[in-house]
Amino acid sequence: MSNVKKNYRKGGFTFKQFFVGHDRCAMKVGTDGVLLGAWAPVQQAKRALDIGCGSGLIALMLAQRNPQLLIDAVELDNAAAEQAQENFTESKWAGRLRVFAQDIVEFSAVNPQQYDLIVSNPPYFEPSVSCSTEQRDQARYTATLTHETLLDCAKQCLVADGVLCLVLPYEVGEKVEIMANKEGWFTAYRINIQDKSTTAFHRMLLGLKLTFVEPNVSTLALKEVDSQVYTEDFQQLIREFYLKY
């Protein structure tokens, strides 16, 4: 807890074991990244790659969950990459985290390293009305990183029995899953996320492999039906990270 007290400050988000500065990143710390970082299967992984790491949130969560895991993070936006590096350097896992300020297409073409686990909270909106900044456009829209390109790059970087884990809006996730299955990926895991058990699915955690496995499909409600209290299932995911749990 001493590390939390030291790093508690404005411009970011304080977790139990680390601080994530995000004031120079287009996309801030949010539930999507937390879900992916808390869920992605890290237990047997030795090396992981975070594509489009932003502030470095997901990579830091993976580092906390697996004390042996070596993690590379790729981020196209220079300001976000610099802030991710600062967040990594300030963490207790600095020696296991690296940032590459690079386009994932270039990175996957020249980097010889292969990974057991690849994670990404990718852009998911089709290009439409521009955001207020080019930085936010890159983070939100698929013009700079299409889902087809993401899948192709992941395929180049993944070991034969590795897993690619994504967090996506539910309808986008359905389309990406169909696309991936057509391109030789198999669904290993899928968690359909809903705000409450009475509401429609709004997010999807999707795990894809290049070898066939029986898919493990489940549902996760974030809040209780009659209140804003987090469900026990969601609390179990976030308990090692959120300060109040």
Rosetta silent file (secondary structure, phi, psi, omega in degrees, C-alpha in Angstrom):
SEQUENCE: MSNVKKNYRKGGFTFKQFFVGHDRCAMKVGTDGVLLGAWAPVQQAKRALDIGCGSGLIALMLAQRNPQLLIDAVELDNAAAEQAQENFTESKWAGRLRVFAQDIVEFSAVNPQQYDLIVSNPPYFEPSVSCSTEQRDQARYTATLTHETLLDCAKQCLVADGVLCLVLPYEVGEKVEIMANKEGWFTAYRINIQDKSTTAFHRMLLGLKLTFVEPNVSTLALKEVDSQVYTEDFQQLIREFYLKY
SCORE:     score description
SCORE:     0.000 S_00000001
   1 L     0.000  -20.944  179.741    0.000    0.000    0.000 S_00000001
   2 H   -62.249  -35.609  178.692    2.967    2.362    0.437 S_00000001
   3 H   -64.957  -38.431  178.654    3.399    2.466   -3.336 S_00000001
   4 H   -62.882  -45.647 -178.170   -0.255    3.506   -3.768 S_00000001
   5 H   -63.216  -39.524  179.933    0.116    6.386   -1.287 S_00000001
   6 H   -62.395  -39.916 -172.540    3.268    7.596   -2.999 S_00000001
   7 H   -96.671    1.400 -177.278    1.666    7.666   -6.439 S_00000001
   8 L   -71.095  112.701 -176.506   -1.791    8.954   -5.519 S_00000001
   9 L  -161.304  174.036 -179.458   -2.155   12.116   -7.594 S_00000001
  10 L   -75.899  166.598  175.204   -4.209   13.820  -10.257 S_00000001
  11 L    84.529   15.890 -179.605   -4.073   12.983  -13.940 S_00000001
  12 E  -172.938 -159.245 -174.778   -4.593    9.272  -13.627 S_00000001
  13 E  -134.125  130.463 -179.109   -6.063    6.329  -11.766 S_00000001
  14 E   -98.625  122.012  174.351   -4.750    4.709   -8.600 S_00000001
  15 L  -103.628  177.131 -176.696   -4.965    0.930   -8.259 S_00000001
  16 L   -60.609  -38.963 -174.430   -3.926   -1.177   -5.280 S_00000001
  17 L  -117.487   -1.104 -179.366   -0.401   -1.839   -6.536 S_00000001
  18 L  -159.212  164.010  176.897    0.239    0.778   -9.225 S_00000001
  19 E  -116.133  138.464  177.286   -0.716    4.178  -10.605 S_00000001
  20 E  -116.286  104.745  170.700   -1.710    4.810  -14.237 S_00000001
  21 E   -73.958  135.083 -178.741   -1.156    8.328  -15.492 S_00000001
  22 L  -140.866   14.329 -176.031   -3.399    8.937  -18.510 S_00000001
  23 L   -69.678  -17.486  178.027   -3.668   12.718  -18.927 S_00000001
  24 L  -105.287   10.495 -179.937   -1.605   12.610  -22.154 S_00000001
  25 L  -105.985  143.162  179.427   -3.495    9.635  -23.610 S_00000001
  26 L   -64.419  -42.735 -179.500   -6.514    9.922  -25.911 S_00000001
  27 L  -106.896  125.267 -175.430   -8.329    7.068  -24.192 S_00000001
  28 L   -85.684  171.301  173.647   -8.451    7.113  -20.409 S_00000001
  29 L   -57.377  130.499 -178.565   -8.556    4.234  -17.930 S_00000001
  30 L  -150.462  176.971 -175.860  -11.963    2.590  -18.263 S_00000001
  31 H   -62.233  -36.652 -178.715  -13.940   -0.568  -17.625 S_00000001
  32 H   -56.806  -52.230 -178.974  -13.046   -2.127  -21.002 S_00000001
  33 H   -63.935  -39.581  179.217   -9.323   -2.159  -20.293 S_00000001
  34 H   -63.089  -43.265  177.813   -9.835   -3.289  -16.710 S_00000001
  35 H   -57.476  -48.621 -177.475  -12.007   -6.198  -17.853 S_00000001
  36 H   -65.917  -44.028 -178.635   -9.406   -7.380  -20.351 S_00000001
  37 H   -65.251  -33.569 -179.010   -6.473   -6.950  -17.976 S_00000001
  38 H   -81.464  -21.835 -172.986   -8.216   -8.821  -15.166 S_00000001
  39 H  -101.803  -37.302 -171.824   -9.498  -11.667  -17.373 S_00000001
  40 L   -49.966  134.736 -174.941   -6.872  -12.513  -20.015 S_00000001
  41 L   -72.520  100.606 -175.918   -5.345  -15.968  -19.298 S_00000001
  42 L  -103.614   -9.265 -167.152   -1.830  -15.207  -18.043 S_00000001
  43 L   -57.289  -42.688 -176.119   -1.161  -18.199  -15.788 S_00000001
  44 L   -99.726   -1.928 -175.357    0.824  -20.288  -18.291 S_00000001
  45 L   -78.136  147.110  175.720    2.136  -17.437  -20.446 S_00000001
  46 L  -110.011  -33.938  178.667    5.814  -16.474  -20.529 S_00000001
  47 E  -134.650  138.532  179.814    5.666  -13.570  -22.962 S_00000001
  48 E  -131.200  153.342  177.897    2.790  -11.226  -23.756 S_00000001
  49 E  -127.799  129.168  176.275    2.201   -8.455  -26.279 S_00000001
  50 E  -107.672  112.880 -178.023   -0.197   -5.531  -25.777 S_00000001
  51 E   -91.858  120.530 -176.975   -1.216   -4.033  -29.133 S_00000001
  52 L    71.786   58.475 -166.748   -2.201   -0.374  -28.850 S_00000001
  53 L   -73.675  -16.153 -178.706   -1.309   -0.185  -25.177 S_00000001
  54 L    58.217 -124.986 -178.548   -2.332    3.439  -24.575 S_00000001
  55 L   -72.727  -12.190 -177.559   -1.450    4.301  -20.964 S_00000001
  56 L    93.810    8.331 -177.166   -0.135    0.785  -20.339 S_00000001
  57 H   -52.429  -54.348 -173.698   -3.037   -0.185  -18.056 S_00000001
  58 H   -64.582  -42.602  178.898   -3.580   -3.711  -19.399 S_00000001
  59 H   -60.113  -41.256  178.905    0.133   -4.527  -19.486 S_00000001
  60 H   -64.446  -40.085  178.312    0.497   -3.427  -15.858 S_00000001
  61 H   -64.413  -41.071  177.671   -2.450   -5.600  -14.820 S_00000001
  62 H   -64.559  -39.962  178.971   -0.917   -8.612  -16.570 S_00000001
  63 H   -62.463  -38.854  177.997    2.416   -7.935  -14.885 S_00000001
  64 H   -66.755  -37.576 -174.412    0.734   -7.919  -11.484 S_00000001
  65 H   -76.211  -27.473 -178.790   -1.117  -11.171  -12.172 S_00000001
  66 L  -131.421  105.106 -174.902    1.909  -13.175  -13.368 S_00000001
  67 L   -69.205   -7.138  179.154    5.230  -12.413  -11.631 S_00000001
  68 L  -105.215   -8.944 -170.566    7.221  -14.234  -14.345 S_00000001
  69 L   -73.323  131.481  171.821    5.568  -12.675  -17.407 S_00000001
  70 E   -98.901  132.215 -170.370    7.643  -10.541  -19.808 S_00000001
  71 E  -128.896  126.552  169.863    5.495   -7.968  -21.602 S_00000001
  72 E  -104.797  141.987 -179.936    6.055   -5.890  -24.731 S_00000001
  73 E  -129.002  133.340 -178.680    3.654   -3.059  -25.502 S_00000001
  74 E  -115.077  131.289 -179.805    3.225   -1.343  -28.873 S_00000001
  75 L  -143.014  125.536 -177.084    1.684    2.119  -29.192 S_00000001
  76 L   -72.332  -38.715 -176.431    1.471    4.269  -32.333 S_00000001
  77 L   -78.223  122.945 -174.502    0.848    7.587  -30.561 S_00000001
  78 H   -63.370  -41.239 -178.561    4.108    9.017  -29.233 S_00000001
  79 H   -63.953  -42.012  178.307    2.573   10.899  -26.297 S_00000001
  80 H   -67.032  -40.868  179.122    0.733    7.794  -25.099 S_00000001
  81 H   -61.947  -40.871  177.936    3.834    5.635  -25.578 S_00000001
  82 H   -63.889  -41.729 -179.304    5.885    8.050  -23.479 S_00000001
  83 H   -69.715  -37.923  175.468    3.290    8.042  -20.729 S_00000001
  84 H   -59.734  -43.032  178.730    3.047    4.248  -20.789 S_00000001
  85 H   -61.970  -40.323  176.750    6.822    4.065  -20.384 S_00000001
  86 H   -62.058  -43.636  178.945    6.623    6.445  -17.415 S_00000001
  87 H   -62.705  -39.860  178.016    3.895    4.294  -15.853 S_00000001
  88 H   -65.176  -45.434 -177.137    5.988    1.172  -16.389 S_00000001
  89 H   -61.789  -36.460 -178.840    9.123    2.776  -14.955 S_00000001
  90 H   -78.170  -13.888 -177.175    7.284    3.861  -11.801 S_00000001
  91 L   -83.074  166.525  178.060    5.819    0.397  -11.251 S_00000001
  92 L   -77.377   -4.038 -177.350    7.414   -2.441   -9.311 S_00000001
  93 L  -112.509   23.190 -173.809    7.540   -4.505  -12.527 S_00000001
  94 H   -53.493  -34.675 -177.403    9.625   -2.082  -14.625 S_00000001
  95 H   -70.736  -11.802 -177.922   12.159   -4.773  -15.500 S_00000001
  96 H  -111.274    6.473 -174.561    9.515   -6.904  -17.227 S_00000001
  97 E  -125.371  131.857  177.605    7.783   -4.192  -19.289 S_00000001
  98 E  -132.986  144.123  176.841    8.885   -2.574  -22.559 S_00000001
  99 E  -115.125  136.388  173.487    7.192   -0.022  -24.810 S_00000001
 100 E  -117.022  115.378  177.734    7.704    0.287  -28.561 S_00000001
 101 L   -82.825   86.080 -167.235    6.492    3.586  -30.055 S_00000001
 102 L  -157.146  155.842  171.466    5.712    1.985  -33.381 S_00000001
 103 L   -73.669  137.528 -176.664    2.985    0.934  -35.785 S_00000001
 104 H   -64.145  -28.358  177.371    2.018   -2.696  -35.123 S_00000001
 105 H   -64.191  -45.678  177.651    2.373   -3.504  -38.841 S_00000001
 106 H   -66.102  -43.067 -178.334    6.017   -2.410  -38.768 S_00000001
 107 H   -60.433  -47.697 -176.768    6.596   -4.060  -35.402 S_00000001
 108 H   -68.411  -24.170 -179.232    5.194   -7.433  -36.472 S_00000001
 109 H   -77.332  -28.275 -173.387    7.230   -7.371  -39.686 S_00000001
 110 H  -115.876  -18.160 -176.790   10.618   -6.932  -38.011 S_00000001
 111 L   -81.751  121.509 -176.710   10.262   -8.202  -34.444 S_00000001
 112 L   -80.567  -12.381 -175.300   11.427  -11.840  -34.193 S_00000001
 113 L   -69.077  140.982  174.618    9.834  -12.442  -30.783 S_00000001
 114 L  -112.454  150.896 -171.609    6.800  -14.725  -30.538 S_00000001
 115 E  -125.129  143.202  175.681    4.209  -14.433  -27.773 S_00000001
 116 E   -77.024  -30.711 -175.338    2.028  -16.881  -25.831 S_00000001
 117 E  -135.936  129.952  173.023   -0.541  -14.156  -25.153 S_00000001
 118 E  -123.050  132.549  178.495   -1.552  -11.109  -27.176 S_00000001
 119 E  -124.273  151.814  176.393   -4.053   -8.601  -25.821 S_00000001
 120 E  -159.765  135.340  167.393   -5.686   -5.583  -27.385 S_00000001
 121 L  -108.328   81.843 -164.566   -8.380   -3.034  -26.613 S_00000001
 122 L   -83.702  166.124  169.155   -8.477   -1.946  -30.249 S_00000001
 123 L   -58.355  146.033 -176.568  -10.170    0.907  -32.101 S_00000001
 124 L  -137.694   -8.727  178.235  -13.665   -0.210  -33.013 S_00000001
 125 E   -86.669  139.485  170.095  -15.633    2.626  -34.641 S_00000001
 126 L   -68.296  144.314 -179.394  -15.806    2.869  -38.413 S_00000001
 127 L   -55.001  132.168  178.702  -14.410    6.245  -39.569 S_00000001
 128 L  -148.913 -122.850  179.098  -17.140    8.900  -39.465 S_00000001
 129 L   -70.994  130.124 -176.669  -17.200   12.327  -37.864 S_00000001
 130 L   -66.822  149.123  174.284  -13.703   13.237  -36.733 S_00000001
 131 L   -77.891 -179.168 -176.515  -12.911   13.646  -33.057 S_00000001
 132 L   -71.124  -22.394 -179.860  -11.442   16.842  -31.652 S_00000001
 133 L  -136.584  154.321  176.019   -7.869   15.585  -32.086 S_00000001
 134 H   -63.142  -34.460  179.462   -5.993   13.252  -34.427 S_00000001
 135 H   -59.695  -44.142 -179.510   -4.765   11.387  -31.339 S_00000001
 136 H   -71.375  -34.278  174.742   -8.338   10.532  -30.311 S_00000001
 137 H   -56.593  -47.369 -179.160   -9.206    9.566  -33.902 S_00000001
 138 H   -60.045  -38.884 -175.891   -6.395    6.976  -33.848 S_00000001
 139 H   -74.313  -30.124 -171.521   -7.577    5.554  -30.557 S_00000001
 140 H  -101.366  -31.705 -170.628  -11.263    5.308  -31.453 S_00000001
 141 E  -108.175  150.683 -175.228  -11.509    4.640  -35.188 S_00000001
 142 L   -83.312    6.945 -179.206  -10.410    1.686  -37.308 S_00000001
 143 L   -63.166  -36.232 -178.034   -8.939    3.835  -40.099 S_00000001
 144 L   -92.449  -18.521  176.840   -5.416    3.441  -38.670 S_00000001
 145 L  -148.973   95.162  178.244   -5.843   -0.151  -37.440 S_00000001
 146 L   -74.343  161.657  178.398   -8.556   -2.257  -39.047 S_00000001
 147 H   -67.097  -32.202  175.988   -9.645   -5.470  -37.401 S_00000001
 148 H   -62.100  -44.606  179.093   -8.337   -7.401  -40.409 S_00000001
 149 H   -64.366  -41.840  178.364   -4.903   -5.837  -39.930 S_00000001
 150 H   -58.163  -46.370 -179.986   -4.996   -6.545  -36.200 S_00000001
 151 H   -64.281  -40.826  179.763   -5.738  -10.215  -36.812 S_00000001
 152 H   -63.901  -44.189 -179.459   -2.999  -10.480  -39.450 S_00000001
 153 H   -66.691  -40.632  178.491   -0.389   -8.875  -37.199 S_00000001
 154 H   -62.825  -38.860 -179.512   -1.395  -11.020  -34.242 S_00000001
 155 H   -62.643  -35.241  179.466   -1.093  -14.141  -36.370 S_00000001
 156 H   -70.944  -28.286 -172.202    2.516  -13.216  -37.216 S_00000001
 157 H   -99.718   -9.457 -172.044    3.429  -12.662  -33.557 S_00000001
 158 E   -94.074  138.651  172.642    1.595  -15.526  -31.842 S_00000001
 159 E   -68.339  164.243 -172.136    3.072  -18.927  -31.008 S_00000001
 160 E   -55.801  -37.630 -177.116    1.190  -21.897  -32.443 S_00000001
 161 E  -106.649   18.797 -178.477   -0.780  -22.565  -29.257 S_00000001
 162 E   -78.472  177.032 -178.482   -1.047  -18.945  -28.107 S_00000001
 163 E  -134.066  138.626  174.322   -4.194  -16.898  -27.554 S_00000001
 164 E  -104.163  123.238 -177.253   -5.304  -13.478  -28.785 S_00000001
 165 E  -117.540  129.375 -176.961   -7.642  -11.712  -26.337 S_00000001
 166 E  -127.576  152.058  167.537   -9.777   -8.719  -27.289 S_00000001
 167 E  -119.346  129.679 -172.777  -12.396   -6.517  -25.636 S_00000001
 168 E  -145.441  155.677  167.353  -14.983   -5.120  -28.038 S_00000001
 169 E   -57.249  147.407 -169.917  -18.511   -3.718  -28.149 S_00000001
 170 H   -56.933  -49.776 -177.668  -20.827   -6.715  -28.394 S_00000001
 171 H   -66.030  -37.001  176.102  -22.057   -6.214  -31.963 S_00000001
 172 H   -65.656  -41.404  179.024  -18.546   -5.423  -33.186 S_00000001
 173 H   -59.631  -39.465  177.148  -17.286   -8.503  -31.370 S_00000001
 174 H   -60.445  -42.832 -179.694  -19.789  -10.704  -33.191 S_00000001
 175 H   -67.759  -41.860 -179.932  -18.514   -9.400  -36.541 S_00000001
 176 H   -65.396  -39.267  178.999  -14.858   -9.785  -35.552 S_00000001
 177 H   -61.893  -44.600  178.376  -15.485  -13.348  -34.359 S_00000001
 178 H   -62.791  -45.867  178.745  -17.077  -14.295  -37.701 S_00000001
 179 H   -59.340  -46.254 -178.118  -14.245  -12.609  -39.617 S_00000001
 180 H   -63.722  -42.549  179.017  -11.612  -14.334  -37.493 S_00000001
 181 H   -60.577  -35.505  178.013  -13.215  -17.763  -37.911 S_00000001
 182 H   -70.124  -24.527 -176.342  -13.117  -17.296  -41.690 S_00000001
 183 L  -100.238   16.971  173.427   -9.400  -16.444  -41.483 S_00000001
 184 L    95.594    7.598  175.232   -8.373  -19.568  -39.582 S_00000001
 185 L   -92.553  150.876  176.803   -8.915  -18.486  -35.987 S_00000001
 186 E  -120.034  138.550  177.980  -10.946  -20.547  -33.534 S_00000001
 187 E   -73.046  119.249  177.201  -12.973  -19.155  -30.652 S_00000001
 188 E   -98.319  -41.011 -179.396  -11.464  -20.397  -27.388 S_00000001
 189 E  -138.318  145.727  169.758  -13.232  -18.071  -24.960 S_00000001
 190 E  -150.720  122.986  174.088  -16.115  -15.643  -25.145 S_00000001
 191 E  -114.917  119.245  177.851  -17.639  -13.734  -22.264 S_00000001
 192 E   -87.446  120.973 -172.878  -20.760  -11.770  -23.090 S_00000001
 193 E  -101.974  135.273  174.964  -20.843   -8.671  -20.865 S_00000001
 194 E  -135.034  152.135  179.142  -24.007   -6.892  -19.728 S_00000001
 195 L   -63.385  -48.351  175.120  -24.541   -4.039  -17.318 S_00000001
 196 L  -137.080  161.904 -176.140  -27.181   -6.048  -15.425 S_00000001
 197 L   -65.050  -13.074  179.241  -28.637   -9.505  -15.983 S_00000001
 198 L   -98.001   -0.822 -176.954  -31.826   -7.859  -17.281 S_00000001
 199 L  -109.834  165.798 -177.714  -30.086   -5.689  -19.903 S_00000001
 200 L   -70.694  155.518  174.176  -28.689   -6.403  -23.360 S_00000001
 201 E   -64.485  138.053  179.733  -25.082   -7.442  -23.910 S_00000001
 202 E  -128.206  -14.253  176.012  -22.898   -4.407  -24.566 S_00000001
 203 E  -138.505  162.204  177.883  -19.330   -5.741  -24.457 S_00000001
 204 E  -140.473  132.621  167.309  -17.526   -8.952  -25.353 S_00000001
 205 E   -98.742  120.959 -172.081  -14.292  -10.499  -24.139 S_00000001
 206 E  -124.090  125.131  176.341  -13.071  -12.680  -26.991 S_00000001
 207 E  -112.933  122.401 -175.866  -10.218  -15.208  -26.900 S_00000001
 208 E  -118.526  141.317  177.559   -9.020  -16.574  -30.258 S_00000001
 209 E  -128.964  162.736  178.634   -6.544  -19.369  -31.035 S_00000001
 210 L   -96.039   -0.053  173.864   -5.006  -20.758  -34.209 S_00000001
 211 L  -122.658  147.746 -175.034   -5.671  -24.339  -33.095 S_00000001
 212 L   -70.990  134.759  169.754   -9.114  -25.795  -32.463 S_00000001
 213 L  -140.791  156.784  173.883  -10.449  -26.000  -28.925 S_00000001
 214 L   -68.177  125.320 -176.961  -13.967  -26.358  -27.602 S_00000001
 215 L   -67.486  139.368  175.765  -15.140  -22.790  -26.989 S_00000001
 216 E  -103.206  106.013 -175.233  -15.803  -21.712  -23.429 S_00000001
 217 E  -113.668  130.618 -179.820  -18.742  -19.280  -23.571 S_00000001
 218 E  -146.577  178.137 -177.752  -20.145  -17.501  -20.513 S_00000001
 219 E  -127.862  143.384  177.190  -21.947  -14.357  -19.374 S_00000001
 220 E  -133.523  120.313  171.493  -20.928  -11.657  -16.917 S_00000001
 221 E   -95.539  135.636 -176.006  -23.250   -9.025  -15.433 S_00000001
 222 L   -83.740  -32.338 -174.661  -21.401   -6.070  -13.922 S_00000001
 223 E  -129.801  156.889  175.642  -24.066   -4.812  -11.496 S_00000001
 224 L   -67.885  152.899 -175.005  -26.890   -6.226   -9.401 S_00000001
 225 L   -60.128  -42.087 -171.370  -30.380   -5.951  -10.896 S_00000001
 226 L  -104.760   18.072  179.693  -31.815   -3.649   -8.252 S_00000001
 227 L  -160.367  178.814  175.267  -28.795   -1.467   -7.458 S_00000001
 228 L   -97.023   12.059  178.885  -25.519   -0.021   -8.728 S_00000001
 229 L   -74.137  136.428  178.420  -23.542   -2.491   -6.611 S_00000001
 230 E   -66.352  143.725  177.213  -21.080   -4.636   -8.530 S_00000001
 231 L   -68.127  160.516  179.046  -21.942   -8.322   -8.764 S_00000001
 232 H   -62.243  -37.656  179.420  -19.827  -10.820   -6.862 S_00000001
 233 H   -61.729  -43.231  179.428  -18.505  -12.227  -10.150 S_00000001
 234 H   -70.686  -37.823  177.317  -17.262   -8.811  -11.255 S_00000001
 235 H   -60.256  -37.164  178.323  -15.880   -8.066   -7.809 S_00000001
 236 H   -62.685  -36.031  178.817  -13.830  -11.266   -8.000 S_00000001
 237 H   -67.311  -41.536 -170.003  -12.257  -10.016  -11.228 S_00000001
 238 H   -98.946   -3.109 -171.398  -11.352   -6.572   -9.904 S_00000001
 239 L   -59.072  -34.138 -178.923  -10.640   -7.328   -6.243 S_00000001
 240 L   -81.411    0.694 -174.534   -6.871   -7.384   -6.656 S_00000001
 241 L  -122.995  -50.064 -175.952   -6.932   -4.013   -8.431 S_00000001
 242 L   -75.376  137.904 -173.746   -9.652   -1.607   -7.253 S_00000001
 243 L   -62.002  -36.841 -171.715   -8.914    0.138   -3.970 S_00000001
 244 L   -85.731    0.905 -178.001  -12.362   -0.286   -2.378 S_00000001
 245 L  -115.860    0.000    0.000  -12.611   -4.066   -2.862 S_00000001
